[in-house]
PDB file of C-alpha atoms and ligand atoms in Angstrom:
ATOM      1  CA  MET A  16     -47.700  -1.324 -28.181  1.00  0.00           C
ATOM      2  CA  THR A  17     -50.462   1.092 -28.723  1.00  0.00           C
ATOM      3  CA  VAL A  18     -53.729   0.411 -30.451  1.00  0.00           C
ATOM      4  CA  ILE A  19     -55.950   2.602 -32.150  1.00  0.00           C
ATOM      5  CA  TYR A  20     -59.646   2.357 -32.103  1.00  0.00           C
ATOM      6  CA  PRO A  21     -61.585   4.510 -34.456  1.00  0.00           C
ATOM      7  CA  GLY A  22     -65.097   5.141 -35.004  1.00  0.00           C
ATOM      8  CA  THR A  23     -67.752   7.868 -35.086  1.00  0.00           C
ATOM      9  CA  PHE A  24     -69.080   7.491 -31.864  1.00  0.00           C
ATOM     10  CA  ASP A  25     -72.110   9.038 -32.331  1.00  0.00           C
ATOM     11  CA  PRO A  26     -72.701   8.683 -29.334  1.00  0.00           C
ATOM     12  CA  VAL A  27     -70.414   5.981 -27.338  1.00  0.00           C
ATOM     13  CA  THR A  28     -72.581   3.389 -26.136  1.00  0.00           C
ATOM     14  CA  ASN A  29     -71.859   0.863 -23.506  1.00  0.00           C
ATOM     15  CA  GLY A  30     -70.966  -1.282 -26.458  1.00  0.00           C
ATOM     16  CA  HIS A  31     -67.970   0.618 -27.150  1.00  0.00           C
ATOM     17  CA  LEU A  32     -66.788   0.938 -23.694  1.00  0.00           C
ATOM     18  CA  ASP A  33     -66.652  -2.749 -23.313  1.00  0.00           C
ATOM     19  CA  ILE A  34     -64.267  -2.960 -26.202  1.00  0.00           C
ATOM     20  CA  ILE A  35     -62.537  -0.145 -25.039  1.00  0.00           C
ATOM     21  CA  SER A  36     -62.123  -1.460 -21.101  1.00  0.00           C
ATOM     22  CA  ARG A  37     -61.047  -5.066 -22.703  1.00  0.00           C
ATOM     23  CA  ALA A  38     -58.488  -3.311 -24.964  1.00  0.00           C
ATOM     24  CA  SER A  39     -56.868  -1.464 -22.464  1.00  0.00           C
ATOM     25  CA  GLY A  40     -56.416  -4.681 -20.304  1.00  0.00           C
ATOM     26  CA  LEU A  41     -54.092  -6.240 -23.485  1.00  0.00           C
ATOM     27  CA  PHE A  42     -52.542  -2.896 -24.712  1.00  0.00           C
ATOM     28  CA  GLU A  43     -49.922  -0.528 -23.481  1.00  0.00           C
ATOM     29  CA  SER A  44     -52.107   1.890 -24.580  1.00  0.00           C
ATOM     30  CA  VAL A  45     -55.337   3.127 -26.578  1.00  0.00           C
ATOM     31  CA  ILE A  46     -56.005   5.711 -28.553  1.00  0.00           C
ATOM     32  CA  VAL A  47     -59.540   6.168 -29.080  1.00  0.00           C
ATOM     33  CA  ALA A  48     -59.891   8.147 -32.755  1.00  0.00           C
ATOM     34  CA  ILE A  49     -63.248  10.189 -33.185  1.00  0.00           C
ATOM     35  CA  LEU A  50     -63.807  10.685 -36.733  1.00  0.00           C
ATOM     36  CA  GLU A  51     -65.013  13.984 -37.988  1.00  0.00           C
ATOM     37  CA  ASN A  52     -66.660  13.401 -40.844  1.00  0.00           C
ATOM     38  CA  PRO A  53     -69.424  15.867 -41.956  1.00  0.00           C
ATOM     39  CA  GLN A  54     -70.990  13.643 -44.513  1.00  0.00           C
ATOM     40  CA  LYS A  55     -72.298  11.461 -41.909  1.00  0.00           C
ATOM     41  CA  LYS A  56     -74.308  14.085 -40.709  1.00  0.00           C
ATOM     42  CA  PRO A  57     -73.684  13.008 -37.047  1.00  0.00           C
ATOM     43  CA  LEU A  58     -75.864  14.131 -34.297  1.00  0.00           C
ATOM     44  CA  PHE A  59     -72.856  15.360 -31.963  1.00  0.00           C
ATOM     45  CA  THR A  60     -70.445  17.731 -33.145  1.00  0.00           C
ATOM     46  CA  PRO A  61     -66.832  16.134 -32.572  1.00  0.00           C
ATOM     47  CA  ARG A  62     -66.064  18.259 -29.757  1.00  0.00           C
ATOM     48  CA  GLU A  63     -69.087  16.850 -28.202  1.00  0.00           C
ATOM     49  CA  ARG A  64     -68.646  13.410 -28.995  1.00  0.00           C
ATOM     50  CA  GLU A  65     -64.838  13.818 -27.688  1.00  0.00           C
ATOM     51  CA  LYS A  66     -66.131  15.497 -24.412  1.00  0.00           C
ATOM     52  CA  MET A  67     -68.438  12.439 -23.594  1.00  0.00           C
ATOM     53  CA  MET A  68     -65.732   9.755 -24.857  1.00  0.00           C
ATOM     54  CA  LYS A  69     -63.260  11.594 -22.688  1.00  0.00           C
ATOM     55  CA  GLU A  70     -65.748  11.557 -19.607  1.00  0.00           C
ATOM     56  CA  THR A  71     -66.308   7.731 -20.217  1.00  0.00           C
ATOM     57  CA  VAL A  72     -63.169   7.009 -20.419  1.00  0.00           C
ATOM     58  CA  LYS A  73     -61.632   8.621 -17.227  1.00  0.00           C
ATOM     59  CA  ASN A  74     -60.907   5.991 -14.966  1.00  0.00           C
ATOM     60  CA  PHE A  75     -58.762   4.303 -17.749  1.00  0.00           C
ATOM     61  CA  THR A  76     -55.064   5.729 -17.474  1.00  0.00           C
ATOM     62  CA  ASN A  77     -54.025   4.250 -20.749  1.00  0.00           C
ATOM     63  CA  VAL A  78     -56.510   5.560 -22.713  1.00  0.00           C
ATOM     64  CA  ASN A  79     -56.518   8.877 -24.601  1.00  0.00           C
ATOM     65  CA  VAL A  80     -59.068  10.266 -26.957  1.00  0.00           C
ATOM     66  CA  GLU A  81     -58.329  12.348 -30.484  1.00  0.00           C
ATOM     67  CA  ILE A  82     -60.250  14.154 -33.001  1.00  0.00           C
ATOM     68  CA  PHE A  83     -59.008  12.586 -36.329  1.00  0.00           C
ATOM     69  CA  HIS A  84     -60.244  13.841 -39.950  1.00  0.00           C
ATOM     70  CA  GLY A  85     -59.440  12.409 -43.358  1.00  0.00           C
ATOM     71  CA  LEU A  86     -57.729   9.055 -43.832  1.00  0.00           C
ATOM     72  CA  LEU A  87     -57.446   6.122 -40.856  1.00  0.00           C
ATOM     73  CA  VAL A  88     -54.165   5.216 -42.169  1.00  0.00           C
ATOM     74  CA  HIS A  89     -52.607   8.906 -42.479  1.00  0.00           C
ATOM     75  CA  PHE A  90     -53.632   9.675 -38.774  1.00  0.00           C
ATOM     76  CA  VAL A  91     -52.061   6.035 -37.585  1.00  0.00           C
ATOM     77  CA  ARG A  92     -48.896   6.791 -39.478  1.00  0.00           C
ATOM     78  CA  ARG A  93     -48.806  10.270 -38.066  1.00  0.00           C
ATOM     79  CA  LYS A  94     -49.201   8.618 -34.018  1.00  0.00           C
ATOM     80  CA  GLY A  95     -46.263   6.041 -35.223  1.00  0.00           C
ATOM     81  CA  CYS A  96     -48.720   3.254 -34.551  1.00  0.00           C
ATOM     82  CA  ARG A  97     -49.219  -0.407 -36.641  1.00  0.00           C
ATOM     83  CA  LEU A  98     -52.414  -1.517 -35.143  1.00  0.00           C
ATOM     84  CA  VAL A  99     -56.114  -0.919 -35.811  1.00  0.00           C
ATOM     85  CA  LEU A 100     -58.718  -1.969 -33.254  1.00  0.00           C
ATOM     86  CA  ARG A 101     -62.556  -2.758 -34.629  1.00  0.00           C
ATOM     87  CA  GLY A 102     -65.564  -4.339 -32.640  1.00  0.00           C
ATOM     88  CA  LEU A 103     -67.575  -7.163 -34.120  1.00  0.00           C
ATOM     89  CA  ARG A 104     -70.999  -7.322 -33.495  1.00  0.00           C
ATOM     90  CA  ALA A 105     -72.852  -9.902 -35.601  1.00  0.00           C
ATOM     91  CA  ILE A 106     -71.501 -11.736 -39.150  1.00  0.00           C
ATOM     92  CA  SER A 107     -73.397  -8.493 -40.585  1.00  0.00           C
ATOM     93  CA  ASP A 108     -70.880  -6.261 -39.851  1.00  0.00           C
ATOM     94  CA  TYR A 109     -68.057  -9.035 -40.944  1.00  0.00           C
ATOM     95  CA  GLU A 110     -68.338  -7.936 -44.287  1.00  0.00           C
ATOM     96  CA  TYR A 111     -68.072  -4.234 -43.879  1.00  0.00           C
ATOM     97  CA  GLU A 112     -65.185  -4.498 -41.636  1.00  0.00           C
ATOM     98  CA  THR A 113     -62.719  -7.078 -43.717  1.00  0.00           C
ATOM     99  CA  GLN A 114     -63.716  -4.472 -47.176  1.00  0.00           C
ATOM    100  CA  LEU A 115     -62.270  -1.477 -44.773  1.00  0.00           C
ATOM    101  CA  ALA A 116     -59.569  -3.799 -43.454  1.00  0.00           C
ATOM    102  CA  LEU A 117     -58.684  -4.911 -46.811  1.00  0.00           C
ATOM    103  CA  THR A 118     -58.493  -1.371 -48.072  1.00  0.00           C
ATOM    104  CA  ASN A 119     -56.452   0.431 -45.273  1.00  0.00           C
ATOM    105  CA  ARG A 120     -54.023  -3.059 -45.957  1.00  0.00           C
ATOM    106  CA  LYS A 121     -53.658  -1.855 -49.524  1.00  0.00           C
ATOM    107  CA  LEU A 122     -53.052   1.959 -48.393  1.00  0.00           C
ATOM    108  CA  ALA A 123     -50.795   1.131 -45.841  1.00  0.00           C
ATOM    109  CA  PRO A 124     -49.630  -2.328 -45.723  1.00  0.00           C
ATOM    110  CA  GLU A 125     -47.612  -2.166 -42.340  1.00  0.00           C
ATOM    111  CA  ILE A 126     -50.638  -1.332 -40.731  1.00  0.00           C
ATOM    112  CA  GLU A 127     -52.736  -4.503 -39.287  1.00  0.00           C
ATOM    113  CA  THR A 128     -56.385  -4.428 -38.156  1.00  0.00           C
ATOM    114  CA  ILE A 129     -57.704  -6.617 -35.741  1.00  0.00           C
ATOM    115  CA  PHE A 130     -60.781  -7.376 -34.402  1.00  0.00           C
ATOM    116  CA  LEU A 131     -62.280  -8.434 -31.021  1.00  0.00           C
ATOM    117  CA  PRO A 132     -65.931  -9.756 -30.789  1.00  0.00           C
ATOM    118  CA  THR A 133     -68.308  -7.836 -28.411  1.00  0.00           C
ATOM    119  CA  SER A 134     -69.515  -9.370 -25.270  1.00  0.00           C
ATOM    120  CA  THR A 135     -72.938 -10.962 -26.179  1.00  0.00           C
ATOM    121  CA  GLU A 136     -75.141  -8.449 -23.988  1.00  0.00           C
ATOM    122  CA  TYR A 137     -74.098  -5.363 -26.126  1.00  0.00           C
ATOM    123  CA  SER A 138     -74.364  -7.622 -29.464  1.00  0.00           C
ATOM    124  CA  TYR A 139     -77.482  -5.786 -30.551  1.00  0.00           C
ATOM    125  CA  LEU A 140     -76.594  -2.491 -29.462  1.00  0.00           C
ATOM    126  CA  ASN A 141     -75.425   0.398 -31.993  1.00  0.00           C
ATOM    127  CA  SER A 142     -75.299   4.398 -31.966  1.00  0.00           C
ATOM    128  CA  SER A 143     -78.222   4.502 -34.296  1.00  0.00           C
ATOM    129  CA  ALA A 144     -80.583   2.535 -32.625  1.00  0.00           C
ATOM    130  CA  VAL A 145     -80.020   4.263 -29.185  1.00  0.00           C
ATOM    131  CA  LYS A 146     -80.495   7.830 -31.131  1.00  0.00           C
ATOM    132  CA  GLU A 147     -83.943   6.683 -32.436  1.00  0.00           C
ATOM    133  CA  VAL A 148     -84.921   5.329 -29.366  1.00  0.00           C
ATOM    134  CA  ALA A 149     -84.027   8.783 -27.431  1.00  0.00           C
ATOM    135  CA  ARG A 150     -85.302  10.821 -30.091  1.00  0.00           C
ATOM    136  CA  PHE A 151     -88.939   9.631 -29.372  1.00  0.00           C
ATOM    137  CA  GLY A 152     -88.584   9.673 -25.725  1.00  0.00           C
ATOM    138  CA  GLY A 153     -87.789   5.789 -25.093  1.00  0.00           C
ATOM    139  CA  CYS A 154     -85.475   4.936 -21.975  1.00  0.00           C
ATOM    140  CA  VAL A 155     -81.369   4.219 -22.758  1.00  0.00           C
ATOM    141  CA  ARG A 156     -80.552   3.544 -19.520  1.00  0.00           C
ATOM    142  CA  GLY A 157     -78.100   0.227 -19.477  1.00  0.00           C
ATOM    143  CA  LEU A 158     -76.811   1.430 -23.029  1.00  0.00           C
ATOM    144  CA  VAL A 159     -75.135   4.088 -22.908  1.00  0.00           C
ATOM    145  CA  PRO A 160     -73.114   5.745 -19.805  1.00  0.00           C
ATOM    146  CA  SER A 161     -75.493   7.817 -17.703  1.00  0.00           C
ATOM    147  CA  MET A 162     -73.666  11.361 -18.897  1.00  0.00           C
ATOM    148  CA  VAL A 163     -74.838  10.246 -22.536  1.00  0.00           C
ATOM    149  CA  GLU A 164     -78.378   9.356 -21.658  1.00  0.00           C
ATOM    150  CA  LYS A 165     -78.738  12.994 -20.056  1.00  0.00           C
ATOM    151  CA  ASN A 166     -76.889  14.429 -23.131  1.00  0.00           C
ATOM    152  CA  LEU A 167     -79.520  12.773 -25.539  1.00  0.00           C
ATOM    153  CA  GLN A 168     -82.101  13.835 -23.481  1.00  0.00           C
ATOM    154  CA  LYS A 169     -81.022  17.823 -23.720  1.00  0.00           C
ATOM    155  CA  LYS A 170     -79.934  17.305 -27.460  1.00  0.00           C
ATOM    156  CA  PHE A 171     -83.776  16.096 -28.184  1.00  0.00           C
ATOM    157  CA  GLN A 172     -85.772  18.618 -26.081  1.00  0.00           C
ATOM    158  CA  VAL A 173     -83.661  21.277 -28.145  1.00  0.00           C
ATOM    159  CA  ASP A 174     -84.594  19.774 -31.300  1.00  0.00           C
ATOM    160  CA  SER A 175     -88.177  19.705 -30.348  1.00  0.00           C
ATOM    161  CA  GLN A 176     -88.329  23.006 -28.488  1.00  0.00           C
ATOM    162  CA  THR A 177     -86.458  24.833 -32.061  1.00  0.00           C
ATOM    163  CA  GLU A 178     -89.429  22.811 -34.459  1.00  0.00           C
ATOM    164  CA  LYS A 179     -92.330  23.944 -32.217  1.00  0.00           C
ATOM    165  CA  SER A 180     -90.997  27.676 -32.443  1.00  0.00           C
TER     166      SER A 180
HETATM  167  P1  ADP B  19     -68.145   3.388 -37.577  1.00  0.00           P
HETATM  168  O1  ADP B  19     -69.111   4.744 -37.649  1.00  0.00           O
HETATM  169  O2  ADP B  19     -66.835   3.579 -37.669  1.00  0.00           O
HETATM  170  O3  ADP B  19     -68.642   2.178 -37.765  1.00  0.00           O
HETATM  171  P2  ADP B  19     -68.975   3.015 -34.660  1.00  0.00           P
HETATM  172  O4  ADP B  19     -69.237   4.519 -33.856  1.00  0.00           O
HETATM  173  O5  ADP B  19     -70.615   2.878 -35.377  1.00  0.00           O
HETATM  174  O6  ADP B  19     -68.231   3.783 -35.925  1.00  0.00           O
HETATM  175  O7  ADP B  19     -68.536   1.941 -33.958  1.00  0.00           O
HETATM  176  C1  ADP B  19     -67.338   2.234 -33.828  1.00  0.00           C
HETATM  177  C2  ADP B  19     -66.562   0.694 -33.964  1.00  0.00           C
HETATM  178  O8  ADP B  19     -66.885  -0.060 -32.642  1.00  0.00           O
HETATM  179  C3  ADP B  19     -66.790  -0.448 -35.091  1.00  0.00           C
HETATM  180  O9  ADP B  19     -65.755  -1.465 -35.054  1.00  0.00           O
HETATM  181  C4  ADP B  19     -67.818  -1.106 -34.521  1.00  0.00           C
HETATM  182  O10 ADP B  19     -68.355  -2.189 -35.236  1.00  0.00           O
HETATM  183  C5  ADP B  19     -68.011  -1.148 -32.879  1.00  0.00           C
HETATM  184  N1  ADP B  19     -69.007  -1.399 -32.226  1.00  0.00           N
HETATM  185  C6  ADP B  19     -70.402  -0.427 -31.914  1.00  0.00           C
HETATM  186  N2  ADP B  19     -70.936  -0.922 -31.411  1.00  0.00           N
HETATM  187  C7  ADP B  19     -70.572  -1.913 -30.611  1.00  0.00           C
HETATM  188  C8  ADP B  19     -70.856  -2.982 -29.988  1.00  0.00           C
HETATM  189  N3  ADP B  19     -72.221  -2.751 -29.401  1.00  0.00           N
HETATM  190  N4  ADP B  19     -70.414  -3.978 -29.266  1.00  0.00           N
HETATM  191  C9  ADP B  19     -69.229  -4.028 -30.206  1.00  0.00           C
HETATM  192  N5  ADP B  19     -68.648  -3.189 -30.956  1.00  0.00           N
HETATM  193  C10 ADP B  19     -68.916  -2.209 -31.285  1.00  0.00           C
END
């Protein structure tokens, strides 16, 4: 069975990678679906997020990366798929995630959402915190793949140069 793992992935962290790597061992194939949602004002463009994700998962032969916009259930149906995967960090994720899962079930009763609990070492990790640390020059080594670390540095260097000029 194919599972779809949707998210913003702005940028991909080692927590996301942990979920993807475990899902890759559990399912026939995994589609990582990157949401193009301009309302969220992401730091990285959909293409940049896709490029970083592709590089991150390049060693998993059964993992593919795609960009989608609009409703997740429409994308899942277009792919002929019935399973959505989400990661759960803490109890705080639970309320939001069940709300999302129930809304999706209402829209598309044939689609099920399943949850994988995070590995404990990544339970505190999220993309927003990573961006905040990197923005102010903190070290994000070990929190994100090294290529993402470089991209964060580049992004914030460009930003601070534009602010100065
Ligand atoms: P969204 O904006 O849709 O929440 P994210 O990119 O923040 O997208 O996260 C995508 C998915 O990965 C979500 O299911 C989220 O709970 C999960 N996730 C985020 N960070 C971690 C982590 N450190 N460990 C496990 N799962 C995570």
